Each structure stands twice: as structure tokens, then as C-alpha cells.
CSV table of N, CA and C in Angstrom, one decimal:
chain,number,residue,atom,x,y,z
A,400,UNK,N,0.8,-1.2,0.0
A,400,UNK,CA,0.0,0.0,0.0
A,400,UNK,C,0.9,1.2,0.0
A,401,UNK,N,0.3,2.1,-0.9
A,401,UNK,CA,1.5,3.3,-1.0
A,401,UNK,C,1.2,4.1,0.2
A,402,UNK,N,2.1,5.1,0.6
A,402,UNK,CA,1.8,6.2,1.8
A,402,UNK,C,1.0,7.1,1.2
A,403,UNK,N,0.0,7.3,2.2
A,403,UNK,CA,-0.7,8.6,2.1
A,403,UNK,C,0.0,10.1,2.2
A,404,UNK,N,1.6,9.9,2.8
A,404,UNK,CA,1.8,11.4,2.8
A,404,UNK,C,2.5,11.8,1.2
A,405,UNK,N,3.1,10.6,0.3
A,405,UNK,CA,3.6,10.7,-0.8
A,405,UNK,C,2.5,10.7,-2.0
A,406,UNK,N,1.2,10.5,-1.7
A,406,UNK,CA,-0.1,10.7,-2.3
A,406,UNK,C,-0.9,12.0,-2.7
A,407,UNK,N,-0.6,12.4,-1.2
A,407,UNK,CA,-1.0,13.9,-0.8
A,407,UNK,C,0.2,14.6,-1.3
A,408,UNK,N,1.8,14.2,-1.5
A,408,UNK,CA,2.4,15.3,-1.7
A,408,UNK,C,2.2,15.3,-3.3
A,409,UNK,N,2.5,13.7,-4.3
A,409,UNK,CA,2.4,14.1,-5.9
A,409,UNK,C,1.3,14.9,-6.0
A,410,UNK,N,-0.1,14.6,-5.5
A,410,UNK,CA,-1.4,15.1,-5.9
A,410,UNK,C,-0.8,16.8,-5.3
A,411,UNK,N,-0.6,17.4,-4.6
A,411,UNK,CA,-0.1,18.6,-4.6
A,411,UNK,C,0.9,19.1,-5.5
A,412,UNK,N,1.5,18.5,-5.9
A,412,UNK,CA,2.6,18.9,-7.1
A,412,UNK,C,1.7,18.8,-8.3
A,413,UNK,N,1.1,18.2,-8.6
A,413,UNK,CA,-0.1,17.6,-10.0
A,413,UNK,C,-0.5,19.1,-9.6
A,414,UNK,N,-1.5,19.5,-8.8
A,414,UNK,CA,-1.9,20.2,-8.7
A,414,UNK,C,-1.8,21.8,-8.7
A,415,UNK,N,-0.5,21.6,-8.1
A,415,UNK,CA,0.5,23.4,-8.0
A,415,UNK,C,0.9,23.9,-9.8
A,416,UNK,N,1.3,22.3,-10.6
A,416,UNK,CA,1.4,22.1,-11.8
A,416,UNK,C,0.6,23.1,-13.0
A,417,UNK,N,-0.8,22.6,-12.7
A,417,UNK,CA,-2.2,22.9,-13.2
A,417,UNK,C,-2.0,24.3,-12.8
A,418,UNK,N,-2.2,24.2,-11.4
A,418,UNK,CA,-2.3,26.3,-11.3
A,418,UNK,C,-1.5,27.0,-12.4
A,419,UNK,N,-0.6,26.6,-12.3
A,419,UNK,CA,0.4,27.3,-13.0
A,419,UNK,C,-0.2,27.1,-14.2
A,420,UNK,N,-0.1,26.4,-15.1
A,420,UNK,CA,-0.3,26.5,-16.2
A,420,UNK,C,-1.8,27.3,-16.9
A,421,UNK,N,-2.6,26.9,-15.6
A,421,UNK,CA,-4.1,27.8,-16.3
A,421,UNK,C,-3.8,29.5,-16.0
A,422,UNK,N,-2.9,29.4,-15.0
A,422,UNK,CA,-2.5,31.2,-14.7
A,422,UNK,C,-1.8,31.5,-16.2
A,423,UNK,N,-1.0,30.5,-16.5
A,423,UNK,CA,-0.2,31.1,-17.7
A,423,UNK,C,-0.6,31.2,-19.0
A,424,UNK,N,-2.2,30.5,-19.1
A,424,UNK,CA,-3.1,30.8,-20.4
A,424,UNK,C,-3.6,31.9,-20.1
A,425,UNK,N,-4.2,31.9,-18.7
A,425,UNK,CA,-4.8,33.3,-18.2
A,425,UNK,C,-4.5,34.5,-19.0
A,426,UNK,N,-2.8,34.7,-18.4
A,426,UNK,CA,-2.4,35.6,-18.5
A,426,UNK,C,-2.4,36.0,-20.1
A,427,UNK,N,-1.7,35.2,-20.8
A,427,UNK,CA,-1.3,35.1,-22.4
A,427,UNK,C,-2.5,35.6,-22.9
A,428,UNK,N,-3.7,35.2,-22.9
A,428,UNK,CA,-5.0,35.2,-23.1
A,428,UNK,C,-5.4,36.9,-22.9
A,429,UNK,N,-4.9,37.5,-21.6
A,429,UNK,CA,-5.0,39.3,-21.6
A,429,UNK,C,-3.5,39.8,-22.3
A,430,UNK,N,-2.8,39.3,-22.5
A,430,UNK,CA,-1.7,40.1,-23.1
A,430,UNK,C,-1.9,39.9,-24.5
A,431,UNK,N,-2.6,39.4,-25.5
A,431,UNK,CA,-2.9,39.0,-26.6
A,431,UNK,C,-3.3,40.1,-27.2
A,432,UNK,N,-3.1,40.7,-28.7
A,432,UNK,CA,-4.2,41.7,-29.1
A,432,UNK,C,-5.6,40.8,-29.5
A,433,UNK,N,-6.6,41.8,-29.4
A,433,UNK,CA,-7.6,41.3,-29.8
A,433,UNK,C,-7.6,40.3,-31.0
A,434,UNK,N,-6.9,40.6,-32.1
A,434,UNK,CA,-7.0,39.5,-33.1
A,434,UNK,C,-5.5,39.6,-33.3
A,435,UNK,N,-5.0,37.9,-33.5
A,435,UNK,CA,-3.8,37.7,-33.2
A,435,UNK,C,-3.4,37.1,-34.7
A,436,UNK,N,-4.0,38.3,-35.6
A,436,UNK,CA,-3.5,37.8,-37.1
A,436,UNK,C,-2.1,38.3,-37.1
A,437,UNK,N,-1.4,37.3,-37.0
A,437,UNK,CA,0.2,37.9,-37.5
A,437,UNK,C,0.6,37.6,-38.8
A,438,UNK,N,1.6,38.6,-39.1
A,438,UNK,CA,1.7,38.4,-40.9
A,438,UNK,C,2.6,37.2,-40.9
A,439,UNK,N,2.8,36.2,-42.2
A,439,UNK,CA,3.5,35.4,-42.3
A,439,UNK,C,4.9,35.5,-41.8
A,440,UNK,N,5.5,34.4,-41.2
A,440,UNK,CA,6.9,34.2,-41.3
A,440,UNK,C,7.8,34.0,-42.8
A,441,UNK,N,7.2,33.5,-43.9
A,441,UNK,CA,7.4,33.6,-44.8
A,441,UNK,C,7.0,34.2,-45.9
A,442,UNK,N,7.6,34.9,-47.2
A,442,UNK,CA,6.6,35.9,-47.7
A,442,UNK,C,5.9,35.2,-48.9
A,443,UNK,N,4.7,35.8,-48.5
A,443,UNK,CA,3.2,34.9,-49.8
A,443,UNK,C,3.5,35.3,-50.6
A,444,UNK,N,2.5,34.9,-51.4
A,444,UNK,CA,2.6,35.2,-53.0
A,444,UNK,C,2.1,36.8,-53.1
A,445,UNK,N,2.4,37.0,-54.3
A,445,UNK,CA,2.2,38.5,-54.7
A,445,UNK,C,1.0,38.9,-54.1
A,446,UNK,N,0.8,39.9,-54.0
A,446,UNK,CA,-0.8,40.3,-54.1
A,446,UNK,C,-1.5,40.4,-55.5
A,447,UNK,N,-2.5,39.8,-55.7
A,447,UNK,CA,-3.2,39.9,-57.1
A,447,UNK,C,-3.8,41.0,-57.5
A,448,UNK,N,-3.9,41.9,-56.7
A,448,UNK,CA,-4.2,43.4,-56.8
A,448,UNK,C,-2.7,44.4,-56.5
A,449,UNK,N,-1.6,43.8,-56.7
A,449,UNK,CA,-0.6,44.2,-57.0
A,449,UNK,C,-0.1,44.7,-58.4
A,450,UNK,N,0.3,46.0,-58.7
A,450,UNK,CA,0.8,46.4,-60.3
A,450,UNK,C,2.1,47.4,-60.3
A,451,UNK,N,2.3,47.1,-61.4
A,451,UNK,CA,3.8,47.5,-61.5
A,451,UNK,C,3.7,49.4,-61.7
A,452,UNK,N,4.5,49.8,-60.7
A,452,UNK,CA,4.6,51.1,-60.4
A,452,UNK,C,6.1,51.7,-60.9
A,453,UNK,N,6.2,53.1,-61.9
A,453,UNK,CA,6.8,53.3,-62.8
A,453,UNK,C,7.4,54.7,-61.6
A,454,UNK,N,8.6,54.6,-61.3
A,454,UNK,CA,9.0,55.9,-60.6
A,454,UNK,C,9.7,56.9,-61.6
A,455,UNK,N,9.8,58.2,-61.6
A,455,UNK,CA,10.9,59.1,-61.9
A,455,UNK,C,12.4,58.9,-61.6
A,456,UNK,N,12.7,58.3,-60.6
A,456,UNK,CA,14.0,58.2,-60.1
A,456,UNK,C,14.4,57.2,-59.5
A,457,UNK,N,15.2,56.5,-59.5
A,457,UNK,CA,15.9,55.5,-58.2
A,457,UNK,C,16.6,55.9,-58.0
A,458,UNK,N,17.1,55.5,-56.6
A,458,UNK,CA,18.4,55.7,-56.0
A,458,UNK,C,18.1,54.1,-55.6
A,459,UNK,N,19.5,54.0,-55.9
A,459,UNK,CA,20.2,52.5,-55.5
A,459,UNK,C,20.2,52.3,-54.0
A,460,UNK,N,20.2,50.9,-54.1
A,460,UNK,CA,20.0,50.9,-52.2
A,460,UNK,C,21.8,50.4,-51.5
A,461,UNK,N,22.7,50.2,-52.3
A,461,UNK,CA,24.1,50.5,-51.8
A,461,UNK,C,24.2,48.5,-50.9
A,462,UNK,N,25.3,49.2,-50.0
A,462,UNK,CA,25.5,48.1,-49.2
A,462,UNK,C,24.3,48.1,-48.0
A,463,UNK,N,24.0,46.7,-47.4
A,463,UNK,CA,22.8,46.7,-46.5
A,463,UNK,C,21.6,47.4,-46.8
A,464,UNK,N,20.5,47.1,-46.7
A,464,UNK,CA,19.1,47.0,-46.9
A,464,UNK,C,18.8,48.4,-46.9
A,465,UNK,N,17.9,48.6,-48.1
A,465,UNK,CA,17.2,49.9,-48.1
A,465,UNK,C,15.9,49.7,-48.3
A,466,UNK,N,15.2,51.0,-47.5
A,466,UNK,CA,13.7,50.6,-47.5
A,466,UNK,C,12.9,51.9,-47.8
A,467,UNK,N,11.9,52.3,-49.1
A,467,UNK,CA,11.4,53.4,-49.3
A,467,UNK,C,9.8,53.1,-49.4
A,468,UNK,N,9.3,54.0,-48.8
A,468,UNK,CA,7.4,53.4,-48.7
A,468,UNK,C,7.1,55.1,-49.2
A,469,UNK,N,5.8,54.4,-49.7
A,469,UNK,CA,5.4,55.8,-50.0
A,469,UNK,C,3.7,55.4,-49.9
A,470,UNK,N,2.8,56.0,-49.7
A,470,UNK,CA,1.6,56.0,-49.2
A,470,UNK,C,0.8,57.2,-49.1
A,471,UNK,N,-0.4,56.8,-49.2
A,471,UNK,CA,-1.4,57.9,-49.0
A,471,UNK,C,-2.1,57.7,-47.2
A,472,UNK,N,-2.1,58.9,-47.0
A,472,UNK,CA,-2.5,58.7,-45.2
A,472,UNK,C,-3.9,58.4,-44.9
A,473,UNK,N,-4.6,58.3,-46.4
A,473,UNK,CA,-5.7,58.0,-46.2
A,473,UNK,C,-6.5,56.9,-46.3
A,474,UNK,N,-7.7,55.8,-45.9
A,474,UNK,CA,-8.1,54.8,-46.5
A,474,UNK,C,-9.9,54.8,-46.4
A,475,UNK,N,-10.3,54.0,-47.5
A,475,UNK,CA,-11.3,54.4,-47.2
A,475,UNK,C,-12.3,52.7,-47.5
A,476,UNK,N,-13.1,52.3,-47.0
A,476,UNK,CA,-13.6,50.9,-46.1
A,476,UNK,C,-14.9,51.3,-47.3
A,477,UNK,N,-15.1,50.3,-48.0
A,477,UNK,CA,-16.6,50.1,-48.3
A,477,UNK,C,-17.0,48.5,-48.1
A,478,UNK,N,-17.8,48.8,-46.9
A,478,UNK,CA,-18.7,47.7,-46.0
A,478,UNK,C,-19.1,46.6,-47.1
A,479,UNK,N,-20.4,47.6,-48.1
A,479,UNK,CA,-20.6,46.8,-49.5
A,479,UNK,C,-20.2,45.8,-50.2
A,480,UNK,N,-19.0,46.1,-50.8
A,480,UNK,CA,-18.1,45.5,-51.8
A,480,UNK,C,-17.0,44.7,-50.7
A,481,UNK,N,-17.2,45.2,-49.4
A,481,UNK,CA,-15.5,44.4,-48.9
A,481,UNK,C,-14.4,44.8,-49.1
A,482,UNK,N,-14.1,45.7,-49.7
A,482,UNK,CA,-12.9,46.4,-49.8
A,482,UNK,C,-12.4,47.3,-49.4
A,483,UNK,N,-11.0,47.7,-49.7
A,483,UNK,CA,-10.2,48.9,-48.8
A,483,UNK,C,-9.4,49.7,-50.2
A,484,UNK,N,-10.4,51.1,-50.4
A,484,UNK,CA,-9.6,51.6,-51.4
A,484,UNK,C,-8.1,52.6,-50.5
A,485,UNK,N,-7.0,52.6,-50.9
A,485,UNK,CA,-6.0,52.9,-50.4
A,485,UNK,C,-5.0,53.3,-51.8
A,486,UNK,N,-3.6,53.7,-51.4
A,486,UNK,CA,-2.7,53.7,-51.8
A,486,UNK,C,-1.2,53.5,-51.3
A,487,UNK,N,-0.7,52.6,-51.6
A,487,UNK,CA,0.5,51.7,-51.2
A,487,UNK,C,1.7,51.8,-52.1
A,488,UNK,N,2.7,51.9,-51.9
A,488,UNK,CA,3.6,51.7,-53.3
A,488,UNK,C,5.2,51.3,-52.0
A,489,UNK,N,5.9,50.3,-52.7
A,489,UNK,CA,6.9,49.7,-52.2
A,489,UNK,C,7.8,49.9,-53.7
A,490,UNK,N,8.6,51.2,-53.6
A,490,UNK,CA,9.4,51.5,-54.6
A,490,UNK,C,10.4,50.7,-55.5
A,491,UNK,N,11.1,50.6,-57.0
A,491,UNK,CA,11.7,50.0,-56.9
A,491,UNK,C,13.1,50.0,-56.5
A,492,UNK,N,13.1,51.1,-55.9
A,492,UNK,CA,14.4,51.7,-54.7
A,492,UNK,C,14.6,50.9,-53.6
A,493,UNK,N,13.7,50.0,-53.6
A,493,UNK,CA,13.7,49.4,-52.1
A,493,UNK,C,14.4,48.3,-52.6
A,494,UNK,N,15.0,47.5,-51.6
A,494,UNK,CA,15.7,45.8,-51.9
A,494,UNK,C,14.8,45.1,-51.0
A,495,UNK,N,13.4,45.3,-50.6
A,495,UNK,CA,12.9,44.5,-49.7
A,495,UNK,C,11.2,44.4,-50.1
A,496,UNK,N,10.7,43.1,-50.1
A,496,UNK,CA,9.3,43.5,-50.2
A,496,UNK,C,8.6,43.4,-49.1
A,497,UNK,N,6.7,44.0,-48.9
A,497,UNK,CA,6.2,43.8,-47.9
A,497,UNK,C,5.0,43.6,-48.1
A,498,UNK,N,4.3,43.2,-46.8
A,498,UNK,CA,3.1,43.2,-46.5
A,498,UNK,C,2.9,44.4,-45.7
A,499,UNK,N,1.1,44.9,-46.2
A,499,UNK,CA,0.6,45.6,-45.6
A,499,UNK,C,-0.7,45.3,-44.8
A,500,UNK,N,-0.6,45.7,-43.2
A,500,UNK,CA,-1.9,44.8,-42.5
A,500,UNK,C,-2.6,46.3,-42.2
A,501,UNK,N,-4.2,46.4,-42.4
A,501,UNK,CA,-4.5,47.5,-42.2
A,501,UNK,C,-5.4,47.5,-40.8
A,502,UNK,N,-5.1,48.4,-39.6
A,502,UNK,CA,-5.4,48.3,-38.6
A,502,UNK,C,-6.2,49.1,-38.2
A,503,UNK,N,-7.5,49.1,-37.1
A,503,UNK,CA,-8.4,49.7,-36.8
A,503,UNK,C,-8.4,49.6,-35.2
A,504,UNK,N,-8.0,50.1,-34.0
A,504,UNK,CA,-7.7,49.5,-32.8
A,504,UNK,C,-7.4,48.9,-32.2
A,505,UNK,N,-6.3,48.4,-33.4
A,505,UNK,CA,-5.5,47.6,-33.0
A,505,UNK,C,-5.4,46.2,-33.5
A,506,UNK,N,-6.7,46.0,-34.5
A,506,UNK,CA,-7.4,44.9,-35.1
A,506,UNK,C,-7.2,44.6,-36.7
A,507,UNK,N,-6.7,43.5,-37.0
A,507,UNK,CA,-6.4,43.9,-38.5
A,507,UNK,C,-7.4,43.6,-39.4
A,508,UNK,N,-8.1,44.4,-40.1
A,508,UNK,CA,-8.9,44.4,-40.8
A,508,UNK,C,-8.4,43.9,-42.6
A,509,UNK,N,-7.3,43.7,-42.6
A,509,UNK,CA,-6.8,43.7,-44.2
A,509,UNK,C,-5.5,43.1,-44.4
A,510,UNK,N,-5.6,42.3,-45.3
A,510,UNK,CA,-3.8,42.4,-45.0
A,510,UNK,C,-3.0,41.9,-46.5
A,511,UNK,N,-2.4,42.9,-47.3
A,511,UNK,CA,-2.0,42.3,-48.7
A,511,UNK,C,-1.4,40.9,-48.9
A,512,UNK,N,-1.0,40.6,-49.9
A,512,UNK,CA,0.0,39.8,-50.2
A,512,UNK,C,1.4,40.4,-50.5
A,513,UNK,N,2.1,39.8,-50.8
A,513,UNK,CA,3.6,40.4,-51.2
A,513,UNK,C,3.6,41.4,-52.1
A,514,UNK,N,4.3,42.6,-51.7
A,514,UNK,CA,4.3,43.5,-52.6
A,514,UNK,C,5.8,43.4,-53.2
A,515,UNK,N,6.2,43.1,-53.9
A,515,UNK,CA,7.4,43.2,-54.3
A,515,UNK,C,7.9,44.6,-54.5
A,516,UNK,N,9.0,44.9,-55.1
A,516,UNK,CA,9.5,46.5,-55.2
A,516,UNK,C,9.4,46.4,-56.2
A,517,UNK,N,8.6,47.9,-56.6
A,517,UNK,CA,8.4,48.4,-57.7
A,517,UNK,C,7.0,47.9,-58.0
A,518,UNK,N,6.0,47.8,-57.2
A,518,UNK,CA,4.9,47.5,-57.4
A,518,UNK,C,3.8,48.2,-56.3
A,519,UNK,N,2.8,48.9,-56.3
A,519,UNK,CA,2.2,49.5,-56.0
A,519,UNK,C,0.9,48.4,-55.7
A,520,UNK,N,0.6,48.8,-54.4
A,520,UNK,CA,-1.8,48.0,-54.2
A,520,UNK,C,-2.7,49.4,-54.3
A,521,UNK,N,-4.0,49.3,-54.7
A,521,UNK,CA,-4.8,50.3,-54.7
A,521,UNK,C,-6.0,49.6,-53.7
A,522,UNK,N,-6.2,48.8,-54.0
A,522,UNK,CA,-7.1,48.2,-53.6
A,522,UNK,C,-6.9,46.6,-52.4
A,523,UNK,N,-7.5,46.5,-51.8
A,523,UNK,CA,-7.6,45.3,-50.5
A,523,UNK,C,-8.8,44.9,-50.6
A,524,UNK,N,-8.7,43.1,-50.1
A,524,UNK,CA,-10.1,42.9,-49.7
A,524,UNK,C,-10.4,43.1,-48.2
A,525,UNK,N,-11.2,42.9,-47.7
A,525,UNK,CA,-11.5,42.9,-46.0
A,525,UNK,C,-11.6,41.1,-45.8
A,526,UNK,N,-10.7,41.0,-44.4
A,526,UNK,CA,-11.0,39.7,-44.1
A,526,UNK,C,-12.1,39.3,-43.5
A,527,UNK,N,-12.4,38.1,-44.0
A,527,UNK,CA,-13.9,37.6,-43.4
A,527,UNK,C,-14.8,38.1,-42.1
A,528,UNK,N,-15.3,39.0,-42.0
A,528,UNK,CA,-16.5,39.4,-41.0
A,528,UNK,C,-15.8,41.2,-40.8
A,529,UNK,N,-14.9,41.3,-41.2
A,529,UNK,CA,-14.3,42.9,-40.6
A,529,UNK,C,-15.3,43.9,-41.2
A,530,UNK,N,-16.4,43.7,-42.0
A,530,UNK,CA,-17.2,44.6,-42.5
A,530,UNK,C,-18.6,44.7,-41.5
A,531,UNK,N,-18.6,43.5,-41.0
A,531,UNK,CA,-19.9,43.8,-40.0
A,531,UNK,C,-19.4,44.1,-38.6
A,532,UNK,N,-18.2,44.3,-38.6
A,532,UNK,CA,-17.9,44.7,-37.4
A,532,UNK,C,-17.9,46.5,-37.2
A,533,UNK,N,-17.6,46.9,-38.5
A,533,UNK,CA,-17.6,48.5,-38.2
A,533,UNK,C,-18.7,49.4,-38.6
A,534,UNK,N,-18.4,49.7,-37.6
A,534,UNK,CA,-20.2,51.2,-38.1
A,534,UNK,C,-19.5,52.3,-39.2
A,535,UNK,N,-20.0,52.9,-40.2
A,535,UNK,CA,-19.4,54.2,-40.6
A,535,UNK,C,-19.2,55.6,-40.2
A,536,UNK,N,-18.3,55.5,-40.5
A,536,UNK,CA,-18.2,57.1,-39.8
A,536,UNK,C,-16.0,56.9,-40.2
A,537,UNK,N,-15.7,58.0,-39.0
A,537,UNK,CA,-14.0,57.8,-39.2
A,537,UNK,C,-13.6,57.2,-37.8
A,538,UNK,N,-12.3,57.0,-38.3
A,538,UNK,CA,-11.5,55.8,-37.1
A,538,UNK,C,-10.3,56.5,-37.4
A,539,UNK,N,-9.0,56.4,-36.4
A,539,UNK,CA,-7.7,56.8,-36.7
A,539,UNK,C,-7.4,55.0,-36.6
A,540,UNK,N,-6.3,54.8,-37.7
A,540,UNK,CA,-6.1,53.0,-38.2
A,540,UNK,C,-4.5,54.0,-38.1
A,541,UNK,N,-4.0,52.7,-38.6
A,541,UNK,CA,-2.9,52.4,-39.1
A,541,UNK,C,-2.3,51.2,-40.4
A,542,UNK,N,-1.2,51.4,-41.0
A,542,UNK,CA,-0.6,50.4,-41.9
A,542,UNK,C,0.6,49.7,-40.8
A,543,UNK,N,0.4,48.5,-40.7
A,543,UNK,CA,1.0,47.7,-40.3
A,543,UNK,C,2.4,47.1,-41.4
A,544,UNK,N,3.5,47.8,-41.9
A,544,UNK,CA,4.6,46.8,-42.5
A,544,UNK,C,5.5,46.1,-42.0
A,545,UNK,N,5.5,45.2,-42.7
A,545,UNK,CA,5.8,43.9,-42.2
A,545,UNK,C,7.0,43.3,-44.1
A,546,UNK,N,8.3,43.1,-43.3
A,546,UNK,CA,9.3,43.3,-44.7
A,546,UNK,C,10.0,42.3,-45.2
A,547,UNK,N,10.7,41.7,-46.1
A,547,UNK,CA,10.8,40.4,-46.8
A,547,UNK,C,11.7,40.8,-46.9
A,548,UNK,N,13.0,39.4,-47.1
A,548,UNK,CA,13.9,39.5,-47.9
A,548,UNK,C,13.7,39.1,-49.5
A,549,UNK,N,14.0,39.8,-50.7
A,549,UNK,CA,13.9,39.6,-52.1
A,549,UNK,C,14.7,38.1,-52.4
A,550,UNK,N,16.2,37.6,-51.6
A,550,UNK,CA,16.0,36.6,-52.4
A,550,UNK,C,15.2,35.1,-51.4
A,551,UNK,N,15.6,35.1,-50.2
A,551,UNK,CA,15.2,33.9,-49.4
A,551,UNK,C,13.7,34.2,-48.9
A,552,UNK,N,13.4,35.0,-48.9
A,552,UNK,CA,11.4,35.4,-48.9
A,552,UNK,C,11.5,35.6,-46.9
A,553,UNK,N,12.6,35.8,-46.3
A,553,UNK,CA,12.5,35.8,-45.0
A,553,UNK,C,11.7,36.5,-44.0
A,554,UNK,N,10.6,37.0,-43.2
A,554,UNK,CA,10.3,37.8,-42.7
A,554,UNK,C,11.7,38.6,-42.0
A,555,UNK,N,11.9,39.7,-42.0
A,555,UNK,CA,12.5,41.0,-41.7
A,555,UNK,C,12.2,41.2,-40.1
A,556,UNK,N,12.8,41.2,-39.3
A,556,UNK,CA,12.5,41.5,-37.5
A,556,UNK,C,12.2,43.2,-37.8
A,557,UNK,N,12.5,44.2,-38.7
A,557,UNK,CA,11.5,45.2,-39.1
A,557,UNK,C,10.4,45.3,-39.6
A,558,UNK,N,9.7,46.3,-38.8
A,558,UNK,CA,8.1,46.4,-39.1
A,558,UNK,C,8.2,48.2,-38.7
A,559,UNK,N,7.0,48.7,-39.6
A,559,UNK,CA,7.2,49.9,-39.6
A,559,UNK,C,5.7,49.9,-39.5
A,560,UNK,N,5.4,51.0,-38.2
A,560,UNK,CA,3.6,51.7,-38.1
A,560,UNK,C,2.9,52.7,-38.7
A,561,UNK,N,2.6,53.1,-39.5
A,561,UNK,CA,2.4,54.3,-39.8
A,561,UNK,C,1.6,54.6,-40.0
A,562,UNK,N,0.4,55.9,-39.4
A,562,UNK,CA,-0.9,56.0,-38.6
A,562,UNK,C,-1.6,56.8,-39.9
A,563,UNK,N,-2.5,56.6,-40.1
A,563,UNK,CA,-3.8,56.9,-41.1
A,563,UNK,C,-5.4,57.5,-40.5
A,564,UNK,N,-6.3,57.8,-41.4
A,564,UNK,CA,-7.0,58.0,-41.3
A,564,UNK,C,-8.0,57.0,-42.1
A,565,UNK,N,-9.4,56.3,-41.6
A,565,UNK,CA,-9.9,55.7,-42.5
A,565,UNK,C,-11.0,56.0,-41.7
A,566,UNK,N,-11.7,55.7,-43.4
A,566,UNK,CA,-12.9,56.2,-43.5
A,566,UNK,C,-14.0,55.2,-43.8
A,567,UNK,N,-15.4,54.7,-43.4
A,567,UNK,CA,-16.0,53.2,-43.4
A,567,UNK,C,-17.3,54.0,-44.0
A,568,UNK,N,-17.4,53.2,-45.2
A,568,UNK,CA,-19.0,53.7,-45.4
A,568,UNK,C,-19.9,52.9,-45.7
């Protein structure tokens, strides 16, 4: 017959175990953003609403990575159709491509495919349900980039925020 005090101690270890671990979803579970869409670790395919964008000028990107964004601060949400009319452009000055995730407090409502350099998005779809979620009117959002290497497709440990205005109708 086994001892009861080595019964009562595993079952308190089993137990101290458990705490721990449900505290540690607990916690994860409030430190989480509300939607935990993160962009790929590897970069997707183009965006199909991606097109080739003609600049006046390059400047070469030299030794080590260069990164040129250009954008409009504006976007604008039709509930309707599901889409995000915008403007995006990843130069072909840049040696890096990206993803753009479009954000509403904090929540990503959008999120391209690979933009390569030298290609411009006008347009986004909205991801599944992000249209019934917002009323119209304006929101301050943001572009979420998120950056590739051109030859091994790597996600980039840089990400750049850059705060917008959008508009839902």
C-alpha cells in the first residue's frame, strides 16, 4: 500500500502544476491583441491586386538594406463590396518586399499579399467578417509593414507603423 503522505504530496505537485499552467493561459489570453492575425513568417505570393509602379527616379540601395514606402494617409472601407480603397507603393528603390496589414484599434482588418519592389496596391479585400464589425463614420487606423527579404522570402524582424485616417462607409 502506498503512503498517504507521498499521495497527498504528488497530488499537490499535479496540482501546483495545473495552477500554473491555467495562470499562464490566463495571463497570455489578456496580453494578446484582440486578433492575433500575424503576418507570415514567410513571404506569400504577390498580391493579385498588386501592379507595377513606374517611378521618376531610383536611388540605388548601396551596401545593406534599403527601405522606401510611400503611401497615402488616407483609406477608405466600403462595408458593401469588402474592400479597402488605399494607396500603397513599395518602390523599386527598395531591396525589400512587404506586407501591408490595415489596422483599426488595434485589429487587423486587411492584409496584402507580397508586394514586391516596384509595385504598387490600390485596392484590399477585407478579411472575413471585418465589415460587420464597423459602423461608418471615421476611425484613426494604421498600416502595419511587415518586410521580406527579395532573395530567401525571410520575414524582416523590421516592421514599420504608420498611422492613417480611415474612412467606413
Amino acid at each position: 500500500m502506498k503512503d498517504p503522505k507521498n499521495i497527498r504530496k504528488n497530488l499537490l505537485t499535479v496540482l501546483a502544476v495545473l495552477c500554473a499552467l491555467a495562470l499562464g493561459i490566463a495571463v497570455g489570453a489578456l496580453l494578446l491583441p484582440k486578433d492575433a492575425h500575424l503576418p507570415p513568417d514567410r513571404a506569400p505570393e504577390q498580391d493579385p491586386n498588386a501592379v507595377p509602379y513606374e517611378e521618376d527616379t531610383s536611388i540605388p540601395g548601396g551596401e545593406g538594406g534599403s527601405v522606401t514606402l510611400r503611401y497615402q494617409a488616407t483609406a477608405e472601407i466600403d462595408r458593401e463590396s469588402g474592400t479597402v480603397s488605399l494607396a500603397f507603393v513599395d518602390p523599386a528603390s527598395s531591396d525589400q518586399g512587404l506586407v501591408i496589414q490595415l489596422l483599426i484599434q488595434g485589429e487587423v482588418l486587411a492584409e496584402s499579399g507580397l508586394l514586391p519592389p516596384g509595385t504598387a496596391v490600390y485596392t484590399l479585400e477585407l478579411l472575413p467578417g471585418a465589415a460587420e464589425r464597423l459602423e461608418p463614420g471615421g476611425y484613426d487606423g494604421s498600416f502595419l509593414v511587415s518586410y521580406y527579404d527579395t532573395e530567401n522570402g525571410q520575414r524582416s524582424v523590421l516592421q514599420t507603423e504608420a498611422e492613417i485616417r480611415v474612412t467606413v462607409k
